[in-house]
Coordinates of C-alpha atoms and ligand atoms in Angstrom, one line a residue:
X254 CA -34.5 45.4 143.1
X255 CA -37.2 43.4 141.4
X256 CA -40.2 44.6 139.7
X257 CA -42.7 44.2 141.6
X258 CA -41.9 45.7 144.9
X259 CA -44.0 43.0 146.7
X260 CA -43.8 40.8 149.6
X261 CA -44.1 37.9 149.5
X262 CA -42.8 37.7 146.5
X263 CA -45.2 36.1 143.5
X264 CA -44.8 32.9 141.9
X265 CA -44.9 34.1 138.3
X266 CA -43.8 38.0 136.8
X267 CA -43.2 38.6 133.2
X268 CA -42.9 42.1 132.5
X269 CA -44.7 43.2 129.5
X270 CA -43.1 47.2 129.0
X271 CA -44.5 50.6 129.8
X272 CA -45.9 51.4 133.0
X273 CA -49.3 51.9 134.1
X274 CA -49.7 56.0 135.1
X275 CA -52.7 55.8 137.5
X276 CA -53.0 54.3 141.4
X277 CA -53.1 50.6 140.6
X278 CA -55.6 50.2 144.0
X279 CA -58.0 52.3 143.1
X280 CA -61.5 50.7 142.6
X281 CA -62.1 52.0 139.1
X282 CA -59.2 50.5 137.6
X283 CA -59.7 47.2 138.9
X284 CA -62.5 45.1 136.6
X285 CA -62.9 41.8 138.7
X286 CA -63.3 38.9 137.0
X287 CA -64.7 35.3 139.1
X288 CA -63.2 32.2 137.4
X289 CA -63.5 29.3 140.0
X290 CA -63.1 26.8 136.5
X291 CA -59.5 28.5 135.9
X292 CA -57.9 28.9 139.2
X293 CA -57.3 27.2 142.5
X294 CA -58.8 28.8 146.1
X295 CA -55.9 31.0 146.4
X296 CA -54.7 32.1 143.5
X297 CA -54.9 34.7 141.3
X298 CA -54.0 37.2 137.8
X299 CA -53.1 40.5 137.2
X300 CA -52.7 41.7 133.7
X301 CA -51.2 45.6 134.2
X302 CA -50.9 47.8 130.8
X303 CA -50.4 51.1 130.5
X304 CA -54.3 51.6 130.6
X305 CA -55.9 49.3 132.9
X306 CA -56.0 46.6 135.2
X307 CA -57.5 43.3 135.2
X308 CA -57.8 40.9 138.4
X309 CA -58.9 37.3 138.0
X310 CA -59.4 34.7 140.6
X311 CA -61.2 31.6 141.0
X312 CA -62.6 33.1 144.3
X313 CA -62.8 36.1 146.9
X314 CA -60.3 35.3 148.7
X315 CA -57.9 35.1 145.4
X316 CA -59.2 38.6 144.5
X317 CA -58.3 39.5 148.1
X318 CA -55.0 38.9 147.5
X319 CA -54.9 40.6 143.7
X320 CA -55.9 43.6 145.9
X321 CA -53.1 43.3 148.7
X322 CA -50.7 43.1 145.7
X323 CA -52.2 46.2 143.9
X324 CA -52.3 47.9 147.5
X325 CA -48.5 47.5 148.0
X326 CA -47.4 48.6 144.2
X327 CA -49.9 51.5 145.1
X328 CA -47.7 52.4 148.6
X329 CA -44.6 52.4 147.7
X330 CA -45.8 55.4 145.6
X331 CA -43.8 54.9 142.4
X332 CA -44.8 54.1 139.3
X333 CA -46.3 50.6 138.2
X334 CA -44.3 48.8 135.1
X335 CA -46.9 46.7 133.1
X336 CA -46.8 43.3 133.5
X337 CA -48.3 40.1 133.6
X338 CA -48.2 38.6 137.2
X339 CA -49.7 34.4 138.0
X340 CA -49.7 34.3 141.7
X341 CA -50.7 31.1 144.4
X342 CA -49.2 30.3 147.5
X343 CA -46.6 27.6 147.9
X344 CA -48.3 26.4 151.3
X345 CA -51.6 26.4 152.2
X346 CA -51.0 28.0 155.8
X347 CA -49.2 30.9 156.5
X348 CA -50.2 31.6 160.7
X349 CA -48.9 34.0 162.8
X350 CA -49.5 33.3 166.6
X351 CA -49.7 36.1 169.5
X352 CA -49.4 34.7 173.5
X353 CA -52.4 37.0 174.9
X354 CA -52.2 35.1 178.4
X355 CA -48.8 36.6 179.2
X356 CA -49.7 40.0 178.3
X357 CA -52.4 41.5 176.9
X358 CA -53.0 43.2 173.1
X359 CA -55.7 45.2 172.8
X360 CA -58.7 44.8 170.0
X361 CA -57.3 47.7 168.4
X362 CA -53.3 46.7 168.2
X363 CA -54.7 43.0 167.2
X364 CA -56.4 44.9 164.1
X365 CA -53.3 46.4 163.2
X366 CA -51.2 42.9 163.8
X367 CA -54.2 41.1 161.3
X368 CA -54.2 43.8 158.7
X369 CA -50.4 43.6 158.4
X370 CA -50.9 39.6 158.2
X371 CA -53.2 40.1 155.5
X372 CA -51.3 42.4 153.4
X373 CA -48.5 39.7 153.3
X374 CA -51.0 37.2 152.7
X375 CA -51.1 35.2 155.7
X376 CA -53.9 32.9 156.2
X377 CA -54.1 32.3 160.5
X378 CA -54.3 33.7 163.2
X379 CA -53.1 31.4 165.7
X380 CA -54.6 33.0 169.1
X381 CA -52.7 31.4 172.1
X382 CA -55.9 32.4 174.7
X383 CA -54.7 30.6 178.2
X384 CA -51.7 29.8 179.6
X385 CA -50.2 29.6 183.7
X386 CA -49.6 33.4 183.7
X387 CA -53.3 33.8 182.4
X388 CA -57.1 32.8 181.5
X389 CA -58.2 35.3 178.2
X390 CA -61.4 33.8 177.4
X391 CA -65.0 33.7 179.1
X392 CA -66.7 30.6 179.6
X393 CA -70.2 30.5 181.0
X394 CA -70.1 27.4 182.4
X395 CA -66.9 27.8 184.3
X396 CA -67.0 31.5 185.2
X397 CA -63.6 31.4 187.4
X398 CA -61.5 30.9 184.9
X399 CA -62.0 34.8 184.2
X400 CA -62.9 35.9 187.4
X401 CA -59.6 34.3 189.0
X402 CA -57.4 32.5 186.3
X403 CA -57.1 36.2 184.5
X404 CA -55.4 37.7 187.7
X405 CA -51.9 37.4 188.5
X406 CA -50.8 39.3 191.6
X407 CA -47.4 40.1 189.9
X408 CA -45.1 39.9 186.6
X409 CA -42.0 38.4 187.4
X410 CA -40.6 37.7 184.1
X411 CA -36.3 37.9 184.6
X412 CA -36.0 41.0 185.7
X413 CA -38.9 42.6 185.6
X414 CA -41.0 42.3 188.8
X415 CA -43.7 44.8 188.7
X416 CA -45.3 43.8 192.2
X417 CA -49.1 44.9 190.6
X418 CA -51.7 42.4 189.9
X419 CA -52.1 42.1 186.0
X420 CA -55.6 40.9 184.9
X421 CA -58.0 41.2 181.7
X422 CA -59.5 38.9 179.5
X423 CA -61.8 39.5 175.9
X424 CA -65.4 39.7 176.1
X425 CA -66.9 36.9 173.6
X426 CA -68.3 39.7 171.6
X427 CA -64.4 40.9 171.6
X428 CA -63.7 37.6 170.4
X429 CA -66.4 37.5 167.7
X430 CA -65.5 40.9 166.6
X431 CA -61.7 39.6 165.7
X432 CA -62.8 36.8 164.1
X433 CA -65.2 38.7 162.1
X434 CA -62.6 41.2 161.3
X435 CA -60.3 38.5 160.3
X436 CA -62.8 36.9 158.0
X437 CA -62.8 39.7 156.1
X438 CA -59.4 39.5 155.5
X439 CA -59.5 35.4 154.8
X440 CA -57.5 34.9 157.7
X441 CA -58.8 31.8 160.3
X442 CA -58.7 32.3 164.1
X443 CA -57.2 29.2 165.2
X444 CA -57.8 29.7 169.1
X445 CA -55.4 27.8 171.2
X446 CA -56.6 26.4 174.9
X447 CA -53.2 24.7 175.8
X448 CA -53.6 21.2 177.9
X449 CA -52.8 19.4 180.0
X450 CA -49.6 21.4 180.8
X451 CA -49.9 25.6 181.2
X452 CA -52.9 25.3 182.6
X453 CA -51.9 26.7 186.0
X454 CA -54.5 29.7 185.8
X455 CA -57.1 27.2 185.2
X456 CA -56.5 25.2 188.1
X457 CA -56.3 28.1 189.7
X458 CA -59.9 28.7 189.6
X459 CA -60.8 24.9 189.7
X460 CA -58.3 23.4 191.6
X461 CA -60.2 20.0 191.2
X462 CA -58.6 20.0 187.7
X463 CA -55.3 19.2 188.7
X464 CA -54.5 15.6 190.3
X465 CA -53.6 16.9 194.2
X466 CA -56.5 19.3 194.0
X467 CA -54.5 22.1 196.1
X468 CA -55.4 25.6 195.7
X469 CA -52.8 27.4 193.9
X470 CA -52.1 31.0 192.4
X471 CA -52.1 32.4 188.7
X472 CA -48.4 32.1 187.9
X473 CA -46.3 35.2 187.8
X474 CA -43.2 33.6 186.2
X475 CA -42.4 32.2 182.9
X476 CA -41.5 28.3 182.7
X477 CA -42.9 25.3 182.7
X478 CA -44.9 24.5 186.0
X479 CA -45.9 21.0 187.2
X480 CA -49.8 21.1 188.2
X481 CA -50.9 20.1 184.8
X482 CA -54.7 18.8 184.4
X483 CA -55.5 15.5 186.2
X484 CA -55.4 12.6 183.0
X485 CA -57.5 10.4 185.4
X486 CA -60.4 11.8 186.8
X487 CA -63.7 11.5 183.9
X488 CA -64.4 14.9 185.7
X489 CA -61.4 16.5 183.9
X490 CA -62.1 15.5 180.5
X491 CA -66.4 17.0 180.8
X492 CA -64.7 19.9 182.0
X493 CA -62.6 20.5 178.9
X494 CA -65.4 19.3 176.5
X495 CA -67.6 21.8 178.1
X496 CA -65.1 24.7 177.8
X497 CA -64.2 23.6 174.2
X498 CA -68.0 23.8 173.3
X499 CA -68.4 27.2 173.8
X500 CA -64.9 28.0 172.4
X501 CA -66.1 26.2 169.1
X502 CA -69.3 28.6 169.7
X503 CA -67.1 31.4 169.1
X504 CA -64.4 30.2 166.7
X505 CA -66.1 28.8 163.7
X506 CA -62.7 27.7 162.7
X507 CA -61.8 24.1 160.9
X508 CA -58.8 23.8 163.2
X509 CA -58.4 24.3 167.2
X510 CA -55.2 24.0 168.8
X511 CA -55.4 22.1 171.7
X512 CA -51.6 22.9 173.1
X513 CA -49.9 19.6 174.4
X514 CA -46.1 20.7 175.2
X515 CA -44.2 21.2 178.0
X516 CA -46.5 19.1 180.1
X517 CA -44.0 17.7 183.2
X518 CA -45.6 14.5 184.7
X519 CA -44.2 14.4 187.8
X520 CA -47.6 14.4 189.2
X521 CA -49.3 11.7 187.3
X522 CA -46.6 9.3 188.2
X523 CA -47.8 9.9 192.0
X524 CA -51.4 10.0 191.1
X525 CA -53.8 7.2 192.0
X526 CA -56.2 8.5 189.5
X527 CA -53.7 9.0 186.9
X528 CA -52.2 5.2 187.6
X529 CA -55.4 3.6 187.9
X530 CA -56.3 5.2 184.2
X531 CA -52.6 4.1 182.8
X532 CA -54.0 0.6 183.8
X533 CA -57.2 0.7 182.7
X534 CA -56.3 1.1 179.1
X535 CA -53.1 -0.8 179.3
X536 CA -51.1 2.4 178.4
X537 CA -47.0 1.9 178.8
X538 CA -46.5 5.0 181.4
X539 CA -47.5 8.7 181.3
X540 CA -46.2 9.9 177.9
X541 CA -49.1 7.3 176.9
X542 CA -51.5 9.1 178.7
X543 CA -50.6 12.1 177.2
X544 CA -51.7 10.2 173.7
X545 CA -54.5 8.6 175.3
X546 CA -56.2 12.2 176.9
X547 CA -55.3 14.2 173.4
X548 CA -56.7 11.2 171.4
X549 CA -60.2 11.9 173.4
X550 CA -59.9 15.6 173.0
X551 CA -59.2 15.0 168.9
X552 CA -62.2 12.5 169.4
X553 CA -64.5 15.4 170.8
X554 CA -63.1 18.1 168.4
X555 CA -63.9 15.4 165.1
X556 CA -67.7 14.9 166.4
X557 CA -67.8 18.8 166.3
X558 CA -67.1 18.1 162.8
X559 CA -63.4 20.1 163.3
X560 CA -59.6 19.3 163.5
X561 CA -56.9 19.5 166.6
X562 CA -53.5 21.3 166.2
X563 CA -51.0 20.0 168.6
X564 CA -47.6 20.9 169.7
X565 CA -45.0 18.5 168.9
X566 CA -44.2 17.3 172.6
X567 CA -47.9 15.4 172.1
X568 CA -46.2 12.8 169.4
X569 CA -43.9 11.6 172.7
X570 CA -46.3 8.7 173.6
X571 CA -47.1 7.7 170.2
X572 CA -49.8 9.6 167.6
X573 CA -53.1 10.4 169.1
X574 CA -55.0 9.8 166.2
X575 CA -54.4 10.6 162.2
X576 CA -56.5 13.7 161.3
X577 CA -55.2 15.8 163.3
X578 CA -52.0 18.3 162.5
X579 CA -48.7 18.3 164.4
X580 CA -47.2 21.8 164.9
X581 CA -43.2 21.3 165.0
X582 CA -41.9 24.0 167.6
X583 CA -38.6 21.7 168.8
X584 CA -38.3 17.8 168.0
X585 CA -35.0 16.8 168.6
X586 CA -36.2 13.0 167.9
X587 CA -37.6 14.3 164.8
X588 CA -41.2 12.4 165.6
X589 CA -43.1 15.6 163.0
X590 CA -41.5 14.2 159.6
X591 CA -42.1 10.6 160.9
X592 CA -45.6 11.3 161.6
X593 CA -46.1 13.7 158.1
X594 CA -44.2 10.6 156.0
X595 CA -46.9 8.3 157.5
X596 CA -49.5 10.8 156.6
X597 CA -49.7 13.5 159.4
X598 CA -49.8 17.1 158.4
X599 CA -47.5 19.2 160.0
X600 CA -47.2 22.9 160.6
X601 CA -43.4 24.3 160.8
X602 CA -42.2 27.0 163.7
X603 CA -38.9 26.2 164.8
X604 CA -38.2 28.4 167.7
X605 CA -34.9 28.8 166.9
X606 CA -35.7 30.4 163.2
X607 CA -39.3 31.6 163.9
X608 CA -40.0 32.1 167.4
X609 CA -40.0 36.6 167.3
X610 CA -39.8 37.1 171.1
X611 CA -36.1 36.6 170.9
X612 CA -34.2 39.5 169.6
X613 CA -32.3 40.2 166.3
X614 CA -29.4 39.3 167.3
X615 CA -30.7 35.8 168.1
X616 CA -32.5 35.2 165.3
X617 CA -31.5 37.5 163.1
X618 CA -33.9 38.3 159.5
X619 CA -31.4 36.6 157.2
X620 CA -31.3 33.4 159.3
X621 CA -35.7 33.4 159.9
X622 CA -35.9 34.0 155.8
X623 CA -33.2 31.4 154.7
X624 CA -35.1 28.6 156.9
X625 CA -36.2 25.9 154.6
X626 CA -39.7 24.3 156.0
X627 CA -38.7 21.1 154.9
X628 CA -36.7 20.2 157.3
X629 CA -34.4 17.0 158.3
X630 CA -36.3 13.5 158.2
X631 CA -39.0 14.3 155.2
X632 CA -39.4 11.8 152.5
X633 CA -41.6 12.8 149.4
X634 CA -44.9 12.1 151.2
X635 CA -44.0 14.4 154.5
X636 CA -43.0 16.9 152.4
X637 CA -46.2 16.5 150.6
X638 CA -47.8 17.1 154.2
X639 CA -46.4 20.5 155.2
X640 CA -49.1 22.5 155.4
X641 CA -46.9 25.2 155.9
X642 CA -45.7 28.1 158.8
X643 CA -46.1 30.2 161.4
X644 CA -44.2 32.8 163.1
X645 CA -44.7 33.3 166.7
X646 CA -45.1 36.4 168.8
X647 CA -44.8 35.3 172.6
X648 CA -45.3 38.1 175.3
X649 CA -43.2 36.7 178.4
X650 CA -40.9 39.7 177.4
X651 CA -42.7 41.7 174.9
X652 CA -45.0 44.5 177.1
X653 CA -46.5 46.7 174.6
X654 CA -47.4 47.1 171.2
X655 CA -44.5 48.6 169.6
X656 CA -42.5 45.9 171.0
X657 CA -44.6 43.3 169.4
X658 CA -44.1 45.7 166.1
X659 CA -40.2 45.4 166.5
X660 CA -40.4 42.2 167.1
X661 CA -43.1 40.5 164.5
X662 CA -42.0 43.1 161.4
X663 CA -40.1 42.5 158.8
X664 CA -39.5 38.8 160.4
X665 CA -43.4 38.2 159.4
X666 CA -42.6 39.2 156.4
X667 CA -39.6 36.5 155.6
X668 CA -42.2 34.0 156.9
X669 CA -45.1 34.9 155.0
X670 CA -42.9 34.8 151.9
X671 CA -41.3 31.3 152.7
X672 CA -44.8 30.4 153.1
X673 CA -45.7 32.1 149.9
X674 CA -43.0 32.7 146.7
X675 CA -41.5 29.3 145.3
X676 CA -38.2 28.5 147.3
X677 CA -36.7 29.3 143.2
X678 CA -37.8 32.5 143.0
X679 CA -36.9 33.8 147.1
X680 CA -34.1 36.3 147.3
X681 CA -33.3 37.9 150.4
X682 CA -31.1 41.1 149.2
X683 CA -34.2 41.6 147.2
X684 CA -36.4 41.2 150.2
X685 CA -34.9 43.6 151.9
X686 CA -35.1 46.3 149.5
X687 CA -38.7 45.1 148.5
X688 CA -39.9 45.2 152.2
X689 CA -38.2 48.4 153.3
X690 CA -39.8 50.1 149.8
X691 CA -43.3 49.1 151.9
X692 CA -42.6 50.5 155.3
X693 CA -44.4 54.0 154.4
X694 CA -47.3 52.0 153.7
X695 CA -46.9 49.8 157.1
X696 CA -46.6 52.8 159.2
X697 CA -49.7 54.3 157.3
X698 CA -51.3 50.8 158.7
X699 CA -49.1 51.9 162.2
X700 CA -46.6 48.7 161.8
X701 CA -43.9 49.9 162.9
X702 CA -40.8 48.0 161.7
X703 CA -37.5 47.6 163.2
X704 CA -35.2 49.7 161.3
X705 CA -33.0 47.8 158.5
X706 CA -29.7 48.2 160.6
X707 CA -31.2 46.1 162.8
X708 CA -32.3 43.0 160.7
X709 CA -29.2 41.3 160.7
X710 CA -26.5 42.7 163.4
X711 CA -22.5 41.7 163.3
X712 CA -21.0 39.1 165.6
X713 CA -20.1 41.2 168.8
X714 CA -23.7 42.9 168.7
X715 CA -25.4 39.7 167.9
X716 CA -23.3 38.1 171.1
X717 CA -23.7 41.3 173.3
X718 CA -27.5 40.7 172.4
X719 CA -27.8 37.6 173.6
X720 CA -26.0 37.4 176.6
X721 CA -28.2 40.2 177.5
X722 CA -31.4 39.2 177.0
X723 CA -30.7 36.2 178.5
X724 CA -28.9 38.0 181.5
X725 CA -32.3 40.3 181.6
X726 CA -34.9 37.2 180.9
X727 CA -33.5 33.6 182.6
X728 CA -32.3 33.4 185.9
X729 CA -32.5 30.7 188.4
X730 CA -36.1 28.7 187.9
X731 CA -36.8 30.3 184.6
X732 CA -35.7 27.8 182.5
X733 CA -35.2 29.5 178.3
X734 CA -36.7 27.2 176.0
X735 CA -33.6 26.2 174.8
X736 CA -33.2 23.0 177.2
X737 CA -36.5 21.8 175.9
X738 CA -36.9 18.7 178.2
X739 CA -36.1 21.2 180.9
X740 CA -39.0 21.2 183.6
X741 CA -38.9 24.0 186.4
X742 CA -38.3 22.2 189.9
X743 CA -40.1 24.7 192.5
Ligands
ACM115 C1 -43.9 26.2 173.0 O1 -43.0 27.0 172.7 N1 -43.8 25.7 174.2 C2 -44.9 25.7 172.1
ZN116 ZN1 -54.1 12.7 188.1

């Protein structure tokens, strides 16, 4: 294995002999030094002799990440060679997402989730808030989006059918509390209020948002449902800027994701208010709707002085507007690297390498790590423009807390480090034996990993695996993402 033991691994090591007797995270052995004229926003030194240490960064959050270095050699509980490490991230953005519309994390578990984040160096928390199956986040102005669009009368996801309502949502002074607690890790809480598709619990409570106005319920199901939010009534767009301002109230974040995939437009096409709008501003059909309503919701994020996130299915009708980032999930015309070669950044989660809701023996750890985020299509500038990754922790199948653990750990790991160490200096025999030398200190941090003979299973458990999470997950009308065009008839 490779000196250091860390994950992700850094960008620069020379070993300098000797080793340093004493805990290498201990406060007194850790003279900080503040050089914003030497180094960039992330980065940072370590210079580790046998008597002391030194950390230098040209800011907190660079010493922040001196520290989550010095906290893993000080874990694994060996002894610390000296050496001479020059550390900064090879992307800007290392996220991690977690779905807490189809079920529910609590404050504490999230904690846990965001201190493991951070001790891999991540950057985002990418908080996917709403959804069909569920509304997570209070809004004054619209108070039924908790009061109803957080109930669900049942969770029908494959085949589990509970038959018990399922409800719950974060208090705003939850909310603030996470964000504060991620800003003391330098991690951003990117919230996510997907639209115009998933927004069945919305219309739920306001079923004027949708283009036939008919009541319906929260869904219980997983897929991709066809009352989306009405493009054509001006009433539809206040509402959205009135829940976004007091979602910008509590997210003081740069980005917000604004969702925009798996929106099915069966509806606007029989819409009057939808086709009246399509003429209006001379727009080609309803994929160009889809540009035209995102382009007014990046319009209304911009005056708020911030920046929209979308999911790739939002590029379909053309690009909304410039400044805002594209999030690659599946784009099978590869519209991300066209946009990011024109000048578009671009975030990269593939489902099929990062997505953690499906099971090792889907994506198994060697195939997430070896994924190279420059993917197909990139000239020089696109590459230029990839701000970086994210993993993604979707709860459709995941119940509980150590399933998200199973799931997210060590995959999180392999992303942060793509997102991290220089593609030269990546290794993954050596992450393997770098992470597992770290799981005393993730279980201290109760992350609790799934066990190394289950990172990477052989062919008849990796196909057993599969058929039976899908034979457990899809049936009829619950469509795996794997279609991707694939919209749920009802
Ligand atoms: C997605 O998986 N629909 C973003
Ligand atoms: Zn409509």
């Amino acid at each position: 294995m490779r000196e250091p033991r860390v994950v992700p691994y850094p960008a620069s090591v020379v070993l300098t002999g000797g080793e340093y007797p004493g805990d290498p995270a201990a406060p007194e052995n850790r003279p900080e030094t503040l050089r914003p004229d030497l180094y960039g926003p992330e980065e940072y030194k370590l210079v580790i002799t046998p008597d002391h240490i030194e950390a230098e960064a040209g800011t907190e959050r660079g010493l922040f990440y001196a520290l989550q270095t010095l906290r893993q050699l000080s874990g694994a509980g060996l002894a610390v060679p000296c050496m001479e490490i020059r550390d900064r991230p090879f992307f800007p953005y290392r996220g991690f997402l977690l779905d807490s519309a189809r079920h529910i994390t609590g404050l504490g578990d999230i904690k846990a989730l965001v201190d493991a984040a951070a001790l891999f160096k991540m950057n985002a928390f990418h908080w996917h808030l709403t959804d069909d199956q569920g509304w997570r986040i209070p809004i004054e102005r619209y108070p039924l989006l908790t009061e109803k669009g957080s109930v669900r009368l049942s969770s029908d996801f494959g085949k589990v059918h509970t038959g018990k309502h399922y409800g719950g949502f974060y208090t705003k002074s939850e909310l603030r509390e996470i964000v504060a607690y991620c800003a003391e890790r330098h991690i951003d809480v990117i919230p996510e209020i997907d639209m115009p598709g998933h927004m069945t619990a919305a219309i739920s409570a306001y079923p004027e948002l949708s283009c036939s106005g008919k009541q319906i319920p929260v869904q219980t199901r997983q897929g991709i449902f066809p009352d989306i939010l009405c493009a054509g009534k001006d009433s539809t767009l206040e509402t959205v800027y009135g829940i976004l301002d007091e979602v910008l109230d509590i997210f003081p974040s740069k980005h917000i994701h604004i969702g925009g995939d798996e929106a099915p437009k069966d509806h606007w096409r029989e819409c009057p208010a939808c086709q009246k709008r399509i003429a209006d501003e001379g727009l080609a059909g309803e994929e160009e709707l889809q540009r035209w309503f995102v382009a007014k919701i990046c319009a209304y994020l911009r005056e708020k002085g911030r920046s929209a996130i979308v999911w790739n299915e939002s590029l379909k009708g053309g690009v909304p507007c410039n400044d805002m980032t594209v999030e690659m999930w599946m784009d099978r015309k590869s519209l991300c690297p066209a946009f990011a070669n024109a000048g578009g950044k671009m975030i990269v989660s593939p489902f099929f390498y990062y997505y953690m809701d499906y099971p090792y023996a889907m994506t198994p750890l060697k195939k997430t790590y070896r994924f190279n985020p420059f993917v197909k299509g990139l000239d020089e500038r696109g590459r230029s423009n990839v701000l970086g990754v994210e993993g993604s922790l979707w709860t459709e199948h995941i119940r509980d807390y150590d399933g998200l653990c199973m799931m997210a750990y060590p995959r999180f790991a392999a992303i942060a480090e793509t997102g991290w160490t220089p593609p030269a200096q990546k290794n993954y025999i050596d992450f393997e034996d770098r992470f597992e030398a770290l799981s005393p200190l993730l279980a201290a941090q109760r992350i609790f990993c799934a066990p190394r003979k289950d990172w990477n299973p052989g062919p008849l458990k990796r196909i057993a695996g599969t058929c039976s999470f899908f034979a457990n997950n899809f049936g009829r009308g619950q469509p795996a993402r794997s279609g991707g065009a694939e919209e749920e008839k009802p």
